[in-house]
Short mmCIF file of C-alpha atoms in Angstrom, two decimals:
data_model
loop_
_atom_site.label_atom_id
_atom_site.label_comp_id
_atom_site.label_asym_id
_atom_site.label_seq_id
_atom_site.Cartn_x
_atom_site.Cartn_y
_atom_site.Cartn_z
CA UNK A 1 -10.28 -0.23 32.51
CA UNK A 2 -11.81 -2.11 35.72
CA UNK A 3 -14.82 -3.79 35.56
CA UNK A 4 -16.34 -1.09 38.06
CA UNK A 5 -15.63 1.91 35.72
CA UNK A 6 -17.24 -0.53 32.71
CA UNK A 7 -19.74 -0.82 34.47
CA UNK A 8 -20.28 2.82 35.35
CA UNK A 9 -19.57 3.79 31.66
CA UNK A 10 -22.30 1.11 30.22
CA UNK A 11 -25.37 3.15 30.08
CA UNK A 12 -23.53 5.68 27.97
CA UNK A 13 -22.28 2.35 25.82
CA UNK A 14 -25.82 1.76 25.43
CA UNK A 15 -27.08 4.95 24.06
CA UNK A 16 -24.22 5.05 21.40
CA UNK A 17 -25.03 1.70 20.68
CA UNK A 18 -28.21 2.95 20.24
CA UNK A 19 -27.42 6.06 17.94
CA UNK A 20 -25.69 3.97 15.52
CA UNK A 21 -28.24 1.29 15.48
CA UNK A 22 -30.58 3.41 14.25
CA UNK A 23 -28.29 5.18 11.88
CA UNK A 24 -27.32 1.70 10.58
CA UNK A 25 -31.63 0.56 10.10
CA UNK A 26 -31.48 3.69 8.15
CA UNK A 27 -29.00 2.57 5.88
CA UNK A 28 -29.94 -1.19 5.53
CA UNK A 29 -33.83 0.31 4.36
CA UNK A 30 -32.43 2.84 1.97
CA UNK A 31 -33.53 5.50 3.55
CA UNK A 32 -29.91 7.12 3.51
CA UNK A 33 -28.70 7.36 0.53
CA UNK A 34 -25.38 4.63 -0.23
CA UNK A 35 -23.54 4.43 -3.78
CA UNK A 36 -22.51 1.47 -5.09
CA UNK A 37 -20.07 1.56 -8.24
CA UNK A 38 -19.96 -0.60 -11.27
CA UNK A 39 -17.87 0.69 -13.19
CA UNK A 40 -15.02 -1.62 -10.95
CA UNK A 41 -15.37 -3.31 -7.43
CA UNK A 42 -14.74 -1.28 -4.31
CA UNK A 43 -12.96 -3.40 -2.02
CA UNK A 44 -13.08 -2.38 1.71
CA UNK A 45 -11.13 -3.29 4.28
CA UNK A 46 -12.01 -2.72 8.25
CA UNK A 47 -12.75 -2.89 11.72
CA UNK A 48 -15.32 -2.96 14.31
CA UNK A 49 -13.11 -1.65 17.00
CA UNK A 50 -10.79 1.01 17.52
CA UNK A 51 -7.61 1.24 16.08
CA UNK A 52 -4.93 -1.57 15.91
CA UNK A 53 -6.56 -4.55 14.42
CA UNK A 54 -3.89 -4.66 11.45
CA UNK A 55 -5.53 -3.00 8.72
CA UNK A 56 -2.99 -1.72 6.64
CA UNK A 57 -1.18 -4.91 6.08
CA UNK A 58 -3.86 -7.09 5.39
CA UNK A 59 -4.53 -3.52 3.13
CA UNK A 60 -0.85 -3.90 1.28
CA UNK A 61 -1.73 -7.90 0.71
CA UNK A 62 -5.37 -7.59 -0.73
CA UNK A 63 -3.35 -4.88 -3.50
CA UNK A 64 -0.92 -7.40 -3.79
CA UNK A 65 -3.11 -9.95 -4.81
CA UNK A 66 -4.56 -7.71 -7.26
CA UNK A 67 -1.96 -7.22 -8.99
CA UNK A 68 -0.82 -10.68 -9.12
CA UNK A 69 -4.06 -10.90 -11.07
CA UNK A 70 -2.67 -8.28 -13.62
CA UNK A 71 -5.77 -5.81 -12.16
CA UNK A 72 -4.32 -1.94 -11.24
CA UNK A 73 -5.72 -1.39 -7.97
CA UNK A 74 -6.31 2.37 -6.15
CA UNK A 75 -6.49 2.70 -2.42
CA UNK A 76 -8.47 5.32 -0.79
CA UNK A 77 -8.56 6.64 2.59
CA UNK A 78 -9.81 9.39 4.81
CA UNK A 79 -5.71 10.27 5.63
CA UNK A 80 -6.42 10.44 9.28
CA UNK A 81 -3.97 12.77 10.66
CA UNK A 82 -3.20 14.66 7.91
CA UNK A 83 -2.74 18.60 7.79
CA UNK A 84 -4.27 18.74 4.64
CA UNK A 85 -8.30 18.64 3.46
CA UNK A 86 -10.77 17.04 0.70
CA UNK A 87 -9.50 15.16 -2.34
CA UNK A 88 -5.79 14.09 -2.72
CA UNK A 89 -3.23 11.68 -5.20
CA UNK A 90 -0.51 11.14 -3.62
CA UNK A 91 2.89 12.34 -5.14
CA UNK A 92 6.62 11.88 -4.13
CA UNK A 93 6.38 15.77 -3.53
CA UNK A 94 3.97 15.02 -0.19
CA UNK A 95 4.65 13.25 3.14
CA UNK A 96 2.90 11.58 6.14
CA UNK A 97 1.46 15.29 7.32
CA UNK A 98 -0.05 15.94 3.82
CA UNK A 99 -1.51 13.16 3.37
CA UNK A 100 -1.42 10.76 6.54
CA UNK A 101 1.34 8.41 7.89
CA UNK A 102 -0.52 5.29 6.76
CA UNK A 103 -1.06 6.41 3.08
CA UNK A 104 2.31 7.59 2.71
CA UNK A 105 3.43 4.16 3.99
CA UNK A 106 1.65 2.81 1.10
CA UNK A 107 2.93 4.99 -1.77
CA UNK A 108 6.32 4.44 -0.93
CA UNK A 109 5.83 0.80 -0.24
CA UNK A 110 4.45 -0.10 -3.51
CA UNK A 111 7.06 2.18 -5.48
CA UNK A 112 4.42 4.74 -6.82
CA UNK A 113 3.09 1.64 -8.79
CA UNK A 114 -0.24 2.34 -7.04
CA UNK A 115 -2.83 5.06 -6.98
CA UNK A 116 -2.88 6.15 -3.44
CA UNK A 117 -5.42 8.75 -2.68
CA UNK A 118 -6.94 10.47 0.44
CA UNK A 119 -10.47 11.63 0.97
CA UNK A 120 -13.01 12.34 3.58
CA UNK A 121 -15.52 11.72 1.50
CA UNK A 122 -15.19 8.51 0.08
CA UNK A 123 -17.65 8.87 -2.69
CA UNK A 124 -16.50 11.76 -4.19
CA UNK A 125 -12.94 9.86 -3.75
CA UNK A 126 -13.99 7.14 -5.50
CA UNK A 127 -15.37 9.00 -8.42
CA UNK A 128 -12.07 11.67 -8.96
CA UNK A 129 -9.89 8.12 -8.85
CA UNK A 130 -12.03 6.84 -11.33
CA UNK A 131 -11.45 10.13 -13.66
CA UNK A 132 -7.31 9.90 -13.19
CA UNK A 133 -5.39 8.24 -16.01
CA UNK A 134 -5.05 5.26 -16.45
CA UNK A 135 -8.02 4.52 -14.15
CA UNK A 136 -7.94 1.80 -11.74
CA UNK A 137 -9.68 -1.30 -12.18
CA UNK A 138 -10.12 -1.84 -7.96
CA UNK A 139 -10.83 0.35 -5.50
CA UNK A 140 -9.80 -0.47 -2.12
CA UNK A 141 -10.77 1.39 1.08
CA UNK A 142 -9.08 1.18 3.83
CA UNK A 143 -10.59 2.14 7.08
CA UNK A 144 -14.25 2.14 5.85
CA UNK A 145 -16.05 -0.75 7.49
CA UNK A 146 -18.39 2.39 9.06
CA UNK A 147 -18.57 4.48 6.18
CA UNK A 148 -22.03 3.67 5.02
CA UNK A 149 -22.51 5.98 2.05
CA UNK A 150 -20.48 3.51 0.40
CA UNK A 151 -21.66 0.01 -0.78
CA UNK A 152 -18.89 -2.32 -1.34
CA UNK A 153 -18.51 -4.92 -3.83
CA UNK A 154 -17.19 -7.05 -0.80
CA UNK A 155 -16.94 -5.50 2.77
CA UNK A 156 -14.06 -7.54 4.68
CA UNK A 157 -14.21 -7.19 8.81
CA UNK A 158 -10.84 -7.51 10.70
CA UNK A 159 -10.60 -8.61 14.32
CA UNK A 160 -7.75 -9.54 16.33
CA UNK A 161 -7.20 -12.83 18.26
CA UNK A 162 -6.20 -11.01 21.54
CA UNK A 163 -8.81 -8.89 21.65
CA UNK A 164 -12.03 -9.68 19.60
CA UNK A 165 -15.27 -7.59 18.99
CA UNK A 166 -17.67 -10.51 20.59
CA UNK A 167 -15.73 -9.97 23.58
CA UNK A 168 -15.89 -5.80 23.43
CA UNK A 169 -18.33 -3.23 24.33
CA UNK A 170 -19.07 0.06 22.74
CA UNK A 171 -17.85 3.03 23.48
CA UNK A 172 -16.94 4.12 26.17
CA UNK A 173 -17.20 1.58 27.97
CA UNK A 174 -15.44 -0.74 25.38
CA UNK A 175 -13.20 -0.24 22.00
CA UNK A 176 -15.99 -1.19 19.47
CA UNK A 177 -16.96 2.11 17.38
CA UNK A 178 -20.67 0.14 16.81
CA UNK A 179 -22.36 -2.68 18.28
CA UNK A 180 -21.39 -6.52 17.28
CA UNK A 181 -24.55 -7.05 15.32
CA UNK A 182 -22.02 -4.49 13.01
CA UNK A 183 -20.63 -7.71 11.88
CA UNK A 184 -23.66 -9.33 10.11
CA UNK A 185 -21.96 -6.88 7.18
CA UNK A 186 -18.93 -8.40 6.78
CA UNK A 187 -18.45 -10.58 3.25
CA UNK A 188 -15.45 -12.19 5.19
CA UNK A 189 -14.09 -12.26 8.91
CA UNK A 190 -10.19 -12.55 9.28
CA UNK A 191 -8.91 -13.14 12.94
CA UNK A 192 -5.61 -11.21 12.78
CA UNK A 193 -2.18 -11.38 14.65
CA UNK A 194 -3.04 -14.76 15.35
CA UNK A 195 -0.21 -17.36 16.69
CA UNK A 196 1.24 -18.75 13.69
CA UNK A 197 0.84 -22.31 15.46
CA UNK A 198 -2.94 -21.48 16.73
CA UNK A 199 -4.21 -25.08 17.07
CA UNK A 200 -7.67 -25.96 14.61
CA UNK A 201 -9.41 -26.45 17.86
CA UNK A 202 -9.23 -23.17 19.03
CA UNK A 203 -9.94 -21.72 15.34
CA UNK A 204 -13.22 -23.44 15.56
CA UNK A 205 -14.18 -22.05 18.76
CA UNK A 206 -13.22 -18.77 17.72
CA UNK A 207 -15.36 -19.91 14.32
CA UNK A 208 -18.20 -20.55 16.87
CA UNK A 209 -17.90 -17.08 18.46
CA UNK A 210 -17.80 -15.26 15.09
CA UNK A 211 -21.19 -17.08 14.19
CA UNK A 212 -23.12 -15.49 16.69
CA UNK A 213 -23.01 -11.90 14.72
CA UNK A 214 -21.79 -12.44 11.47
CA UNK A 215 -23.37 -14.24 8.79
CA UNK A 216 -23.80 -17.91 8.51
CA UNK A 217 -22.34 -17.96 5.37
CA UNK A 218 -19.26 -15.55 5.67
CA UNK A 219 -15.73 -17.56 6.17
CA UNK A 220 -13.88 -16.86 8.96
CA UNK A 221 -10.16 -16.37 7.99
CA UNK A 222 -7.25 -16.45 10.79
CA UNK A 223 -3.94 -14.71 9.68
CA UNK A 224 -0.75 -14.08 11.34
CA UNK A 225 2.24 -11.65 10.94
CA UNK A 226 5.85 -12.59 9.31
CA UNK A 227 8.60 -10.27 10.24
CA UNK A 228 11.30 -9.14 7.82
CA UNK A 229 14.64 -8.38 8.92
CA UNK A 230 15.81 -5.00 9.94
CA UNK A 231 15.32 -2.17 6.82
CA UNK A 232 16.88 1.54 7.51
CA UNK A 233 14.71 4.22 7.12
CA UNK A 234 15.87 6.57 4.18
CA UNK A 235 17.30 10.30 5.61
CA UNK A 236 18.73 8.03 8.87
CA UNK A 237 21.98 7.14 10.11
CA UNK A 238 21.38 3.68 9.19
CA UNK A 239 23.90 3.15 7.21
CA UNK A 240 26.26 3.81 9.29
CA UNK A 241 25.85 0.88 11.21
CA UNK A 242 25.03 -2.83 10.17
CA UNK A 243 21.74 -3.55 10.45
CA UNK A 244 20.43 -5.07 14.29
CA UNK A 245 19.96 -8.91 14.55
CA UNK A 246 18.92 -11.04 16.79
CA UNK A 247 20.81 -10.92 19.74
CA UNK A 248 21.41 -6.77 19.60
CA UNK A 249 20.66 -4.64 22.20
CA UNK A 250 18.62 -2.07 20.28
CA UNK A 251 16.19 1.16 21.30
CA UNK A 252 12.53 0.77 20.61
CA UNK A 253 9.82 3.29 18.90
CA UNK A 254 6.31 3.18 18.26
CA UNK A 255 3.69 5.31 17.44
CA UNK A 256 1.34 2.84 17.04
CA UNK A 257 -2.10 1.00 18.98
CA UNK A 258 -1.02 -2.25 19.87
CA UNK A 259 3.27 -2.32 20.28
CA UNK A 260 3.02 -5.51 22.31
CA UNK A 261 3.12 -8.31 19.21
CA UNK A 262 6.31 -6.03 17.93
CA UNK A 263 7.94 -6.23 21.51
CA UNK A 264 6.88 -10.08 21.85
CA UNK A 265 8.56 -10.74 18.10
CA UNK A 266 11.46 -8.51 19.16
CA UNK A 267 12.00 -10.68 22.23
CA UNK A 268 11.76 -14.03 20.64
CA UNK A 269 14.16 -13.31 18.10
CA UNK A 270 16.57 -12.21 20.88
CA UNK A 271 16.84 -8.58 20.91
CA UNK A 272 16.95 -6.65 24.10
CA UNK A 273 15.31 -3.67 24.44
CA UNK A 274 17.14 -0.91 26.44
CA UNK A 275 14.67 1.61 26.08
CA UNK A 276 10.85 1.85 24.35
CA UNK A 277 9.79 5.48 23.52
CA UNK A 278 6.01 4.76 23.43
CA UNK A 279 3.80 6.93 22.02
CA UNK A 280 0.04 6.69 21.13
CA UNK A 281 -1.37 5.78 17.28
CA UNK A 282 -0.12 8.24 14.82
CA UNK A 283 1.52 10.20 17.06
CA UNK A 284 3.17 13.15 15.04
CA UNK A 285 7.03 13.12 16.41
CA UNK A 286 8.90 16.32 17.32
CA UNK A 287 12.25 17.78 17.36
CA UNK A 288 12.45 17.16 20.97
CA UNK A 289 11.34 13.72 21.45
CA UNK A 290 13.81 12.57 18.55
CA UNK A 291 16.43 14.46 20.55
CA UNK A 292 15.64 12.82 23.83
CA UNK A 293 15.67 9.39 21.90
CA UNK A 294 18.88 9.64 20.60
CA UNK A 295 20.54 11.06 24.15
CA UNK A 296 19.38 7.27 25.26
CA UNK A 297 21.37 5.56 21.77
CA UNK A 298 24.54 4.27 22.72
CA UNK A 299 27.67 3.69 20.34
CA UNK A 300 26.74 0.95 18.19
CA UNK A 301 22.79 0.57 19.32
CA UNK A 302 20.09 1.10 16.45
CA UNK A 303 16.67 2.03 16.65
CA UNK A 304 13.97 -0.10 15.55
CA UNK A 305 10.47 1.17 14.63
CA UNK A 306 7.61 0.43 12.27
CA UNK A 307 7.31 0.81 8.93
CA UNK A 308 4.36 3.44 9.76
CA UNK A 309 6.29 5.08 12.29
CA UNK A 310 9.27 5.08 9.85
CA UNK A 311 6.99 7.41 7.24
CA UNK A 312 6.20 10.01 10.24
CA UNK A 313 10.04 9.90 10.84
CA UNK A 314 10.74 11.15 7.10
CA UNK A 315 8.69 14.65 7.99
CA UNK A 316 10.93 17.54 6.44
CA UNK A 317 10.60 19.02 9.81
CA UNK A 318 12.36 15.75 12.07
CA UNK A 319 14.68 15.79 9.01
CA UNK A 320 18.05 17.29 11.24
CA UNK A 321 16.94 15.41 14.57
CA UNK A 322 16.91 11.50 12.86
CA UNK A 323 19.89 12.60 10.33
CA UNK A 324 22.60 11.14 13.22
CA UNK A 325 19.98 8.57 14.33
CA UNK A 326 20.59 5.02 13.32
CA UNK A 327 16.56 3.89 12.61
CA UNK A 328 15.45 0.94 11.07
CA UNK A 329 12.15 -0.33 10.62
CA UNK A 330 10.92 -3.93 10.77
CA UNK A 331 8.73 -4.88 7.75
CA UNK A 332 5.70 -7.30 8.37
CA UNK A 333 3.58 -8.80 6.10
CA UNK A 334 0.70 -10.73 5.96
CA UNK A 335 0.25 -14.59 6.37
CA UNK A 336 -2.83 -16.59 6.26
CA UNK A 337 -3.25 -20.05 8.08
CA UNK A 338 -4.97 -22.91 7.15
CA UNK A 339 -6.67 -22.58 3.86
CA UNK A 340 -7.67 -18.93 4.66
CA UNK A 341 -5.83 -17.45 1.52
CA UNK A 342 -7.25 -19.68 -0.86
CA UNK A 343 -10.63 -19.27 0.64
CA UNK A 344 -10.44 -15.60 0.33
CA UNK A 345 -9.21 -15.94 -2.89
CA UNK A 346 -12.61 -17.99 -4.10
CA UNK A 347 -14.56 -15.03 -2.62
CA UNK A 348 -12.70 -12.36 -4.62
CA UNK A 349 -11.87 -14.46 -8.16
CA UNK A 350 -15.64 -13.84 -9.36
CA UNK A 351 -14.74 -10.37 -9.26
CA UNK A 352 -11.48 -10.53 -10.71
CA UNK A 353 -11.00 -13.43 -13.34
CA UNK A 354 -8.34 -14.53 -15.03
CA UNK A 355 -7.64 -14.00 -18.67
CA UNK A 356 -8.64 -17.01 -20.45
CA UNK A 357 -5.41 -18.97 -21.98
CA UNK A 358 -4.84 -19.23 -25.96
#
């Protein structure tokens, strides 16, 4: 966007701003009604801004933490994109259009081990997860950082590095869904896709930065993204041909917000990228653009994707355009730098102690 058009767009930025502001007083003076649950803590996990911030891994390593602590967390979400409405488990029988790409992701990467439910309304959500057998003991919402109706045990605010909310405007003349001062909420602040090198002088101007909206208390976490090696996606023609390394000329595809920290990992481990088929953020693929993809796939070329755009890829419906398609997604997980696990970890272990030895 040019700074012109921002400029143009700012008096609308201002009267959203606005809107939610006063939605938001409402909230913080009780006079719109919130639920808070103690029967276990609800966990949520979110953004200020617009998509692409990294949610659902830092999502997969908050349930992995949990159960490292022997707790049996749920997640809940709203299921954007899904073709399906109100309250829904999630089964092997469903998929990425019943109940969103991003929750399906989740079931399949933790096995069916974990609860994974979709809901618009997340108290309702909460309550029907708390009624399934065996009940959780965690709740964690991804996606909710707006959803006021909702009081969380601890409220964690993602940002990334590249592009952080103290440097953003409200819609539309920015990305931020609400105004900074959103961040005086947050229980913790984690800087994501940082550089795993980023230097302690710039986390403490960063630090600085965060300070100005969030509380004075509140830690500021900085994180960064590992990247596994090559995984084929189930119902592909992955295993047809060895896995791509570094090195491989491969085709690219995303359906995701931000594709440039996969391209920049792709290119520092050596791959070349013949061709990117770019789409937006849970983009729901077709017959046709699978087709298309693989009239660009040369003998011996894979494709690599994300493990979200993997779980839109398994849709019964793409299921005869990726079966002669090599795909393989690249896994990514979650690493913090500095002390920012451990510090996370002391703001969570009051919640979730461990059993007392002997």
């Amino acid at each position: 966007m040019t700074f012109a058009l921002q400029l143009l767009l700012r008096p609308f930025s201002w009267l959203y701003a606005a809107v939610l502001a006063v939605r938001n007083w409402l909230y913080d003076r009780g006079w719109k009604p919130t639920t808070a649950f103690v029967q276990v803590p609800v966990l949520s996990v979110g953004n200020l801004r617009v998509g692409g911030t990294g949610k659902t891994p830092h999502v997969a390593w908050l349930v992995a933490w949990l159960q490292a602590r022997g707790q049996q967390p749920a997640l809940l979400s709203r299921g954007y994109g899904r073709r399906t409405r109100g309250y829904r488990l999630t089964t092997a029988l469903d998929s990425a259009a019943t109940v969103g790409d991003e929750p399906w992701q989740q079931f399949g990467q933790f096995g069916g081990t974990v609860a994974v439910a979709v809901s618009e309304n997340r108290v309702a959500g909460i309550g029907q997860l708390l009624a399934e057998v065996p009940a959780p003991t965690a709740v964690v919402l991804d996606d909710a950082y707006q959803h006021r109706r909702v009081r969380p045990a601890v409220n964690i605010l993602l940002t990334e590095q590249q592009r952080p909310f103290y440097a953003d405007f409200v819609l539309p003349a920015g990305r931020l869904r609400e105004s900074r001062a959103g961040a005086a909420r947050a229980d913790a602040v984690i800087i994501t896709k940082c550089a795993p090198d980023l230097s302690a002088a710039t986390r403490a101007t960063i630090t600085a930065q965060v300070r100005r909206y969030a509380r004075p208390e509140v830690p500021v976490l900085f994180s960064a993204y590992d990247y596994g090696p090559a995984v084929p996606v189930p119902g592909t023609a992955a295993g047809r041909i060895a896995a791509p390394e570094g090195g491989s000329e491969v085709l690219l595809l995303t359906g995701i917000a931000q594709p440039a920290p996969l391209l920049a990992h792709l290119a520092a481990a050596g791959y070349r990228v013949a061709h990117h088929a770019c789409f937006a953020d849970h983009h729901a693929f077709t017959p046709a653009e699978i087709v298309a993809l693989a009239a660009q796939c040369q003998p011996g070329q894979g494709v690599l994707t994300t493990q979200k755009d993997a779980a839109r890829l398994q849709e019964p419906a793409l299921a005869a355009s990726v079966a002669d398609l090599p795909v393989f997604y690249i896994p990514i997980t979650v690493r913090f730098l500095a002390d920012g696990e451990a510090r996370l970890a002391s703001l969570l272990d009051p919640y979730f102690p461990l059993p007392a030895v002997g």
